[in-house]
XYZ file of C-alpha atoms in Angstrom:
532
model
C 34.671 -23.896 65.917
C 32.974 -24.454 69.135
C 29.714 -22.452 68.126
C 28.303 -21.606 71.219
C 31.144 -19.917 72.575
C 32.384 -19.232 76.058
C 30.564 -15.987 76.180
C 27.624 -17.898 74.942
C 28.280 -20.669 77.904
C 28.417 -17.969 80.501
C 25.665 -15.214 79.296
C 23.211 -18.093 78.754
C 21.657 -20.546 80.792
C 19.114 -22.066 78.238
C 19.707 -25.640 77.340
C 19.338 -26.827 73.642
C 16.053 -27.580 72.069
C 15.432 -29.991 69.091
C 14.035 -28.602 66.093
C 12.429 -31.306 64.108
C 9.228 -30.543 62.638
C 9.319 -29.606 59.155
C 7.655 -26.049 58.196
C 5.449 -27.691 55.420
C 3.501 -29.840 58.274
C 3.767 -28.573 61.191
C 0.980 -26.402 62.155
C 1.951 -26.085 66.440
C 1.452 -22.610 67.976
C 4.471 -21.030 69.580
C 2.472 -20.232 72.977
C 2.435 -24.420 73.162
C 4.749 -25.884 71.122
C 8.491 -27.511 72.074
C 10.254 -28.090 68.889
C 10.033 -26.144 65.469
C 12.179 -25.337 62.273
C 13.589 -23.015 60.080
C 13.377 -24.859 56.871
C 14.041 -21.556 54.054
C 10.625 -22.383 51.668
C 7.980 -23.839 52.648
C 4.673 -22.485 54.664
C 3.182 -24.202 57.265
C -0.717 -25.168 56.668
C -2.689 -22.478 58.175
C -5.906 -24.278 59.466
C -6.062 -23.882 63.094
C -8.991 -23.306 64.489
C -9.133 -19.061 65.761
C -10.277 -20.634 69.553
C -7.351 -22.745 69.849
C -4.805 -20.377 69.482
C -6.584 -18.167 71.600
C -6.688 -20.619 74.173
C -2.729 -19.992 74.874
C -2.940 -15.819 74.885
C -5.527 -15.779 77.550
C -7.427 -12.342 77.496
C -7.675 -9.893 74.756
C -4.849 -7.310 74.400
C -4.184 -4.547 72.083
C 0.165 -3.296 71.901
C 1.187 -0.489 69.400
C 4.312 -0.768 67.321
C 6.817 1.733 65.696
C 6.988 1.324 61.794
C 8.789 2.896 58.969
C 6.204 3.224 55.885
C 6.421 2.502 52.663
C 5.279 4.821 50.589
C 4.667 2.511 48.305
C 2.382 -0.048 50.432
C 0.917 2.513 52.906
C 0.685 1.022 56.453
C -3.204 -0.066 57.461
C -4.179 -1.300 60.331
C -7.060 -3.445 58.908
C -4.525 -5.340 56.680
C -5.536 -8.697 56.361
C -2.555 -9.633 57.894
C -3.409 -8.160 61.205
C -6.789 -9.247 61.135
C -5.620 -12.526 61.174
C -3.162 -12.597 63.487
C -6.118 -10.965 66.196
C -8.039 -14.121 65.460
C -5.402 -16.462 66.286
C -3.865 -14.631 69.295
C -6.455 -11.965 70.849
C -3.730 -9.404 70.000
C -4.847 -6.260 68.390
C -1.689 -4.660 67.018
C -1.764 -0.749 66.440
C 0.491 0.629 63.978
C 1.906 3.936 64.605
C 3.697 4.677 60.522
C 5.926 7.200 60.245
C 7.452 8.682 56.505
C 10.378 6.923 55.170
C 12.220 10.116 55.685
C 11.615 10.845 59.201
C 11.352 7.318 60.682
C 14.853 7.126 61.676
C 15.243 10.371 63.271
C 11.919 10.035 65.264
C 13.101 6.349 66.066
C 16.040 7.459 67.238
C 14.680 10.490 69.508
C 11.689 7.863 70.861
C 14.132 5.525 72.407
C 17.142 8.205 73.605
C 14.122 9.477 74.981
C 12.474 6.266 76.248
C 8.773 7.097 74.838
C 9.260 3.957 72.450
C 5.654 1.879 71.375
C 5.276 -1.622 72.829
C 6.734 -3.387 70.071
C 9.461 -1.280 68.593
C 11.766 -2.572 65.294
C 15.294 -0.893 66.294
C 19.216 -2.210 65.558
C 20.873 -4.528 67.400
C 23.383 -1.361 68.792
C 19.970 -0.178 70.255
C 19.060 -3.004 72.183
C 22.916 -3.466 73.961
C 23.560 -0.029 74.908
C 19.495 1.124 75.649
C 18.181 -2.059 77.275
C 20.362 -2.177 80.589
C 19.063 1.596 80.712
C 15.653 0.118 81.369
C 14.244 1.718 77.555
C 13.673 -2.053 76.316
C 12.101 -5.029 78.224
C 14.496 -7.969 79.573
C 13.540 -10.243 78.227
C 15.554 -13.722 79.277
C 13.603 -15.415 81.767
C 10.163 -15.033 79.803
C 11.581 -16.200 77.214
C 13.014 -19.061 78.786
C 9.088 -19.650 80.404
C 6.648 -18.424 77.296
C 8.795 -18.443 73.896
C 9.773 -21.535 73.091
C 10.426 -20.729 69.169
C 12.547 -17.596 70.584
C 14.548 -19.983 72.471
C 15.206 -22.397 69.700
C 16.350 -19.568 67.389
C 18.639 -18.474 70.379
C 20.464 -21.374 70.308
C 20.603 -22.450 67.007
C 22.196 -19.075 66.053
C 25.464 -18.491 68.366
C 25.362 -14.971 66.300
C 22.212 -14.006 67.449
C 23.211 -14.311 71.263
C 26.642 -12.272 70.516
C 24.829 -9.447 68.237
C 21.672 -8.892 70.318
C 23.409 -9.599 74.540
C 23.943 -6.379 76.473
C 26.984 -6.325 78.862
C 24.830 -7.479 81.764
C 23.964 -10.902 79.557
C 20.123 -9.588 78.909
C 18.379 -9.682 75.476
C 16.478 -6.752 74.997
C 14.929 -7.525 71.401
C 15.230 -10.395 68.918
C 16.609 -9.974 65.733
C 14.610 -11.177 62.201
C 16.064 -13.735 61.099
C 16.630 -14.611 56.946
C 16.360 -18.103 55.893
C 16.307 -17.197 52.159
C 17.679 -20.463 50.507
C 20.888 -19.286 48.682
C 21.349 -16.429 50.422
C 24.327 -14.696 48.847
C 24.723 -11.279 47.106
C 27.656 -11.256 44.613
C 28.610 -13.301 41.287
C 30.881 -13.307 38.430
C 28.820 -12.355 35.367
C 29.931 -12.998 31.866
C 28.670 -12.229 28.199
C 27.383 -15.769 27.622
C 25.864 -15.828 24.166
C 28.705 -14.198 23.284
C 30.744 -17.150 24.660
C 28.599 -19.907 23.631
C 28.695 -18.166 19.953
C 32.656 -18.343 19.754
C 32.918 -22.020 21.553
C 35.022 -20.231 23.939
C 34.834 -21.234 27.740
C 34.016 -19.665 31.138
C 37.698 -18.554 33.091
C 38.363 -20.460 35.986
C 41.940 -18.944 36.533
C 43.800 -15.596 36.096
C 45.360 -16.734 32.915
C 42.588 -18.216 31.460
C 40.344 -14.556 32.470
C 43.161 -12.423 31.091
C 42.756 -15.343 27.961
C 39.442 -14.942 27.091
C 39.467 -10.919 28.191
C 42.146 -10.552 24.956
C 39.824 -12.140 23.054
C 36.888 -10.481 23.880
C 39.140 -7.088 23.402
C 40.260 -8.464 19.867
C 36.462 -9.217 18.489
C 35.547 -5.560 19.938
C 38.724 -3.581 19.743
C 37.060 -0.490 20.778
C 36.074 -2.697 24.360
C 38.215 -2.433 27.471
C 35.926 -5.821 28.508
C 36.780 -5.854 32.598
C 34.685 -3.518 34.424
C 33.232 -2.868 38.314
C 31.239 -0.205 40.050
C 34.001 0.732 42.285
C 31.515 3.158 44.667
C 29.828 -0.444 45.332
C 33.499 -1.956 46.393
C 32.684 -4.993 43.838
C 36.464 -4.402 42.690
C 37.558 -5.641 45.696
C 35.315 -8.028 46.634
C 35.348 -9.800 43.149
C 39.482 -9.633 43.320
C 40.702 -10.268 46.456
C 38.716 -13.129 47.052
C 40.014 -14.349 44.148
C 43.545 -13.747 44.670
C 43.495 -13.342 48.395
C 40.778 -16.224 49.524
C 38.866 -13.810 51.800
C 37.561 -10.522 50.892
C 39.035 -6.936 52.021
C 37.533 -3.554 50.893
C 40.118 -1.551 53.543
C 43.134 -3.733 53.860
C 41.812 -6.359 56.632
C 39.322 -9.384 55.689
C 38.010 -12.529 57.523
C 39.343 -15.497 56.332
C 36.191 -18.043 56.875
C 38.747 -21.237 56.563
C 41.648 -19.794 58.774
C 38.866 -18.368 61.365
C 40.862 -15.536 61.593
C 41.496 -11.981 60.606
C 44.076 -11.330 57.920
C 46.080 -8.172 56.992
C 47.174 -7.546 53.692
C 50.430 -6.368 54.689
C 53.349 -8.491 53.389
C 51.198 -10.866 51.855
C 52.741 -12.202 48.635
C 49.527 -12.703 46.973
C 48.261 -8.992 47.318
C 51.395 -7.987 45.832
C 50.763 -10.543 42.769
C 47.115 -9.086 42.537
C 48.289 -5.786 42.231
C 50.895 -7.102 39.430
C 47.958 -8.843 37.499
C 45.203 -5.943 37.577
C 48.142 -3.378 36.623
C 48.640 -6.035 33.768
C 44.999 -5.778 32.676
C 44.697 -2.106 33.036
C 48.058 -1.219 30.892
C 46.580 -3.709 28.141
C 42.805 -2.023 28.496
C 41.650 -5.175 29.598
C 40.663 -3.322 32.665
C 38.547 -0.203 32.029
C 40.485 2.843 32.697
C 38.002 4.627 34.430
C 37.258 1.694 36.890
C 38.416 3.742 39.998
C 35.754 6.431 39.293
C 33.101 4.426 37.618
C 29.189 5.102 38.812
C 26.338 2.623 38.204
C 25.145 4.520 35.069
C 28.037 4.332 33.537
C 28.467 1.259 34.169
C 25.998 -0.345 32.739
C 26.166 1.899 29.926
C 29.315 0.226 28.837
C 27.582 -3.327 29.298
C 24.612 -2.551 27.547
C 26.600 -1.279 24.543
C 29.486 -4.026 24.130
C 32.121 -1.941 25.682
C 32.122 -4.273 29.093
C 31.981 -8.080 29.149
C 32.581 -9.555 32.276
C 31.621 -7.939 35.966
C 31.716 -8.700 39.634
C 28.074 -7.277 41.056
C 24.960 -8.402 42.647
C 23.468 -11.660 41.110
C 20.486 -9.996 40.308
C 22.175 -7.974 38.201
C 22.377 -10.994 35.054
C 18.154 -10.417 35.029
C 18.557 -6.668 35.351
C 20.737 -6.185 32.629
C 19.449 -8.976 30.125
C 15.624 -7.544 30.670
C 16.835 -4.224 29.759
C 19.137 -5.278 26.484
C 15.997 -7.062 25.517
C 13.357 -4.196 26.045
C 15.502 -1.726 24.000
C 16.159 -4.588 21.355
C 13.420 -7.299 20.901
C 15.552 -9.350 18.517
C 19.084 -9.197 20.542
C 20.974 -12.377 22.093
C 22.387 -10.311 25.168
C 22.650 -12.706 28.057
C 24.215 -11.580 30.348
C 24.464 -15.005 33.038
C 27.194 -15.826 35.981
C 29.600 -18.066 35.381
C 31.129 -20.848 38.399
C 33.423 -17.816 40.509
C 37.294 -17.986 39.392
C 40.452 -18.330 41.647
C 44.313 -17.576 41.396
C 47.093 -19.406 42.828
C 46.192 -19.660 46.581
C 42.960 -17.545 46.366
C 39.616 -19.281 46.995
C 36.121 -19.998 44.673
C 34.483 -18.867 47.623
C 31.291 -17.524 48.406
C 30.274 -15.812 51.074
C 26.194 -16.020 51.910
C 24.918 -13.204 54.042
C 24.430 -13.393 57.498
C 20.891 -15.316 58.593
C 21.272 -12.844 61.837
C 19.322 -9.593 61.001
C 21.255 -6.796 62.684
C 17.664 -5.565 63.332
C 15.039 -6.939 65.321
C 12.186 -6.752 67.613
C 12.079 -4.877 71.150
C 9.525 -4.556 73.667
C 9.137 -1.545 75.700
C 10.108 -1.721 79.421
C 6.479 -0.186 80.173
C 4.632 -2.494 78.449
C 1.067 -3.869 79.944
C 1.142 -7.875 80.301
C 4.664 -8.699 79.475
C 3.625 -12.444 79.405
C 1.140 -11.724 76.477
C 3.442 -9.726 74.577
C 6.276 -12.498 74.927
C 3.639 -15.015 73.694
C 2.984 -13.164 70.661
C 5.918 -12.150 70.063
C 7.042 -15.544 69.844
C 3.745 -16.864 67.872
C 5.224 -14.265 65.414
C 8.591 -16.757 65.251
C 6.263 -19.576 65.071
C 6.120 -21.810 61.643
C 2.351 -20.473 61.336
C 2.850 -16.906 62.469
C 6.463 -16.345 60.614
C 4.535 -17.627 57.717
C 1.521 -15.533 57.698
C 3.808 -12.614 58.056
C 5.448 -13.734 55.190
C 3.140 -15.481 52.449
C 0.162 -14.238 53.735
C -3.216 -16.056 54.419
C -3.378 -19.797 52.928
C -6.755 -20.099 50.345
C -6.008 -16.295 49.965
C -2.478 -15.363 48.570
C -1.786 -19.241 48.410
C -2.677 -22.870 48.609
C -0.767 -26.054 50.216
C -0.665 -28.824 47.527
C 1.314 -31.763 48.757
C 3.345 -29.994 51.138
C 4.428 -27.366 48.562
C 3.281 -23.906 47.834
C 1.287 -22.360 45.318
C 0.746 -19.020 44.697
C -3.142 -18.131 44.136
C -3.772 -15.198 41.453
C -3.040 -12.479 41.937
C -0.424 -13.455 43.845
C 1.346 -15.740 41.694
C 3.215 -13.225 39.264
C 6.890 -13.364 39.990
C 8.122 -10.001 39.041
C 4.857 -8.561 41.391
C 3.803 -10.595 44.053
C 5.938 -9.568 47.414
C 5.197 -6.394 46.016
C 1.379 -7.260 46.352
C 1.449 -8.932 49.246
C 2.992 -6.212 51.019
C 0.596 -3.232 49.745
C -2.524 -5.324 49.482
C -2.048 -8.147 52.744
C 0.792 -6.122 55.039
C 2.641 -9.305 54.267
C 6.725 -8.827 53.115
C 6.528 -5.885 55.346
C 10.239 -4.698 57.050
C 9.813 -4.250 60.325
C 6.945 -6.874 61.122
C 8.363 -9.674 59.008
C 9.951 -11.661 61.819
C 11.501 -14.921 59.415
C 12.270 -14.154 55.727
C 11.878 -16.528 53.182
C 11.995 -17.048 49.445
C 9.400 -15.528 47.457
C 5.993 -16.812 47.114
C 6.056 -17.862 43.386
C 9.389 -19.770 44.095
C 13.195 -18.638 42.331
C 13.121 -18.471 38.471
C 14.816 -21.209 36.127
C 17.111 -18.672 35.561
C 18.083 -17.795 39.350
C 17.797 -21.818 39.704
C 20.832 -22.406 36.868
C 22.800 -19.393 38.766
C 21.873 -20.772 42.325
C 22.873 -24.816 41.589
C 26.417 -23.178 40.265
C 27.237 -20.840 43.451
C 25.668 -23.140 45.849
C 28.970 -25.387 45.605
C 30.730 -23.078 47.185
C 29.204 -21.262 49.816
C 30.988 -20.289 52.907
C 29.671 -18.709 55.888
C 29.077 -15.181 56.366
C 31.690 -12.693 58.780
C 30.906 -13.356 62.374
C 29.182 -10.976 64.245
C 31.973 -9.341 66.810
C 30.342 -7.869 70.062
C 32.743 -4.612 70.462
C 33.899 -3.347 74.497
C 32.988 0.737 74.448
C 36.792 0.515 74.343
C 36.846 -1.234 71.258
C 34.292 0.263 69.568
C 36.269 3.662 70.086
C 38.846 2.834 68.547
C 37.616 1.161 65.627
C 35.372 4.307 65.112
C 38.493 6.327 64.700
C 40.288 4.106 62.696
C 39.890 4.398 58.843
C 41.967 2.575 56.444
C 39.697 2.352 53.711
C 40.345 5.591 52.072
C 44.032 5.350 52.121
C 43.970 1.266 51.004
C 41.511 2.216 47.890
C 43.470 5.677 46.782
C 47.033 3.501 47.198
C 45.724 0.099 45.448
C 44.312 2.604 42.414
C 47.819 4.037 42.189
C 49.449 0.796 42.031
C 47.164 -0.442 39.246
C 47.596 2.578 36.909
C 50.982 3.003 36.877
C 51.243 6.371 38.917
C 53.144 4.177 42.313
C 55.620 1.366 40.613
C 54.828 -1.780 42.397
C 58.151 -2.512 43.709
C 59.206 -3.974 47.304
C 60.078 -0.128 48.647
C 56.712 1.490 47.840
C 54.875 -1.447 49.254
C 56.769 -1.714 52.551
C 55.870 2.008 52.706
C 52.359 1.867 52.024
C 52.151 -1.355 54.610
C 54.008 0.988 57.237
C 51.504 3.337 56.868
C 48.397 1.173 56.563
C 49.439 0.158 60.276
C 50.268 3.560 61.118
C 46.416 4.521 60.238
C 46.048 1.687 62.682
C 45.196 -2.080 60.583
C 47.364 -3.941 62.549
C 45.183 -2.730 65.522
C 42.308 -3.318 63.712
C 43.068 -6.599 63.322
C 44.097 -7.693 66.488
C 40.798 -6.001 68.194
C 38.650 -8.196 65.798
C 40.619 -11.302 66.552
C 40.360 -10.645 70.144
C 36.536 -10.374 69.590
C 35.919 -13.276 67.979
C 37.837 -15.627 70.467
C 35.996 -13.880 73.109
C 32.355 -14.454 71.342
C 33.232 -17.680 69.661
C 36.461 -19.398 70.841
C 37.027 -22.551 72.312
């Protein structure tokens, strides 16, 4: 795939930049640097002198900004943080926090309104359909003269030009950007000391899961060992995947390999996953309340040896092994992920989340000394302002020993410290955290076993497609998902026979509701954004 795009060739005029400086040495400003990187861990050393940075903002300026507060870390405009971001750029930032529960209603009524702060964290919707209407600052020529990190991230990230352009090619706001190493959100989890106790072996097929689900069902009759939080849509994305090769929660998925949208309709190997799960779920292999199942219930069943093997977040293997082991100090409940299975002509797949933040950064179209703001703005993108944002202040929340991070007490307690560094620094903080990274005290041995196992087979997250009002329309009143969800359940427990009549019906009316549409929009979209 060409990656920049033809929309990207037309829309933007900005030629490539290198980005060669690792993160752990580099320690350039934005306002005068030419090259950076986003390397996912490391901090850059945070030594430069207060008048040097200065030296590239000019005069003293102070800009307010729009947050949502946590009510857990209220906002402070003394945070250490900020503080030290005024003595490297001049810039006095004023926070104007607003409750978690109003802050997107009031967000909302500032910018349909226009009275928006200078710095304002809105959606990527906001910035396309509010910037042309002169609400937001364009912001593609000072960019293109003050931001040189800004630019890099532009084009290294084709996504971020497609989410954040407006129709008239401007860029009203920048979007945060995640460089989380293994960034991916679901996994395959499996009783593993229960495996590891029986010699048995992790499934990497649909005969070899329905195998070892028998004999988890024979050692615990009472079990039904398959289960899913279906109000989460793991179901689906654990199973079609797997059967499928791309994932579909409403009938249509994006196949990463094909680079194309795919419809479940007449496809073979839908028709075989239905046959399989209906399999599982006459034998109570598949939990017979799957369709309905909520997350307490859930884990209920897992906690208590009624459910073996999931689909769900990754997190989920700590989660629910530190809770087995705080109601039962002496148990061997481990629940761990195990390498993702496949069927005949699914895919091992994994899809990592999207780097591209559908939120991001705007500037207000009123704002005093556009140049300054720019330059900050991009000092925020910078290795040492991104970082700062992120780990805090180096000799405070942590050190630089040979190019690596340490965490400094009290910072350096996994299961606390972004928490910390948030409430006590303003570090971590949604909204003002421009690049995301790992956490400060590094990823657990635990995460580290799961992570070298998934890593293998990551796949790139779902395009961003850039919608026409036309477009968007119509795939605002088009809603398979319901219908696709309440048909597949009927399929699986017996209530619709899966036979070649009651399929072609429920495909006729999946593309009645308007799939095939669907499909064909998206397609469209992505040629348009990302095509050769």
């Amino acid at each position: 795939m060409n990656q920049e795009g033809t929309a990207g060739r037309n829309r933007f005029k900005w030629g490539t930049v290198g980005l060669a400086l690792a993160l752990a040495t580099t320690t350039l400003l934005a306002a005068c640097s030419t090259s950076n990187t986003d390397s996912a861990t490391p901090a850059p050393t945070q030594n430069q002198s207060a008048s040097s940075a200065n030296d590239g903002f000019g005069k003293p300026a102070s800009y307010t900004w729009f947050l949502r507060e946590d009510s857990a870390a209220p906002l402070k405009n003394d945070w250490a943080v900020v503080s030290e971001l005024k003595k490297r750029t001049n810039v006095d930032v004023k926070f104007q926090p607003t409750p978690e529960s109003g802050a997107d209603e009031k967000r909302n009524i500032m910018i349909a309104t226009g009275d928006v702060t200078d710095f304002m964290p809105i959606e990527d919707k906001d910035a396309r359909n509010y910037g042309p209407q002169g609400v937001f600052l364009k912001l593609n020529d000072l960019i293109d003269k003050y931001a040189p990190n800004l630019k890099n991230y532009f084009n290294k990230y084709p996504e971020a030009k497609a989410r954040f352009a407006a129709a008239d090619g401007g860029i009203y706001a920048v979007p945060a950007i995640n460089l989380e190493e293994n960034n991916y959100s679901g996994a395959w989890l499996i009783r593993r000391d229960i495996v590891q106790q029986n010699g048995w072996k992790n499934p990497t097929n649909e005969q070899e899961l329905y195998d070892i689900l028998k004999k988890y069902k024979e050692k615990y009759p009472n079990s039904q060992p398959l289960n899913f939080r279906l109000e989460s849509d793991r179901f689906y994305q654990g199973m079609t995947m797997a059967f499928l090769g791309y994932i579909t929660t409403d009938g249509s998925g994006w196949d990463t390999n094909a680079k194309k949208y795919k419809s479940v309709v007449g496809d073979p190997k839908f028709k075989s996953m239905l046959e399989y799960t209906r399999k599982l779920y006459a034998e109570k292999l598949l939990d017979q309340e799957f369709a309905s199942m909520n997350e307490a219930q859930w884990q209920q069943r897992i906690l208590n040896e009624q459910t073996f093997i999931t689909y769900d977040n990754r997190s989920r293997q700590n989660v629910l092994t530190d809770q087995a082991h705080a109601a039962d100090a002496n148990t061997k409940f481990d629940m761990f992920a195990f390498e993702p299975w496949a069927a005949s002509g699914g895919k091992k797949d994994v899809v990592t989340s999207s780097i591209i933040s559908k939120s991001g950064i705007a500037l207000s179209a009123k704002i005093k000394d556009p140049e300054t703001a720019v330059k900050f703005l991009d000092y925020l993108y910078s290795p040492e302002g991104s970082s700062i944002l992120t780990y805090g202040i180096e000799g405070v929340s942590y050190k630089m020993d040979n190019n690596k991070i340490v965490a400094l007490p009290p910072y350096d307690d996994p299961s606390n410290s972004s928490k910390m560094l948030k409430k006590n620094m303003g570090a971590r903080y949604p909204g003002v955290e421009t690049i995301h990274r790992g956490d400060l005290t590094g990823v657990a041995p635990r995460d580290q076993e799961r992570d070298a196992i998934y890593s293998k087979h990551f796949v790139p997250a779902e395009p961003f497609l850039p919608a026409t009002k036309e477009e968007e329309e119509k795939l605002k009143n088009t809603d398979t998902k319901k219908y696709f969800q309440e048909e597949t359940t009927k399929f699986i427990m017996g209530r619709t026979p899966i036979n070649d009549e009651n399929l072609t019906n429920f495909y006729n009316n999946l593309n009645k509701l308007g799939l095939a549409d669907v499909v064909k929009i998206k397609n469209d979209e992505y040629q348009r954004a990302y095509g050769k």
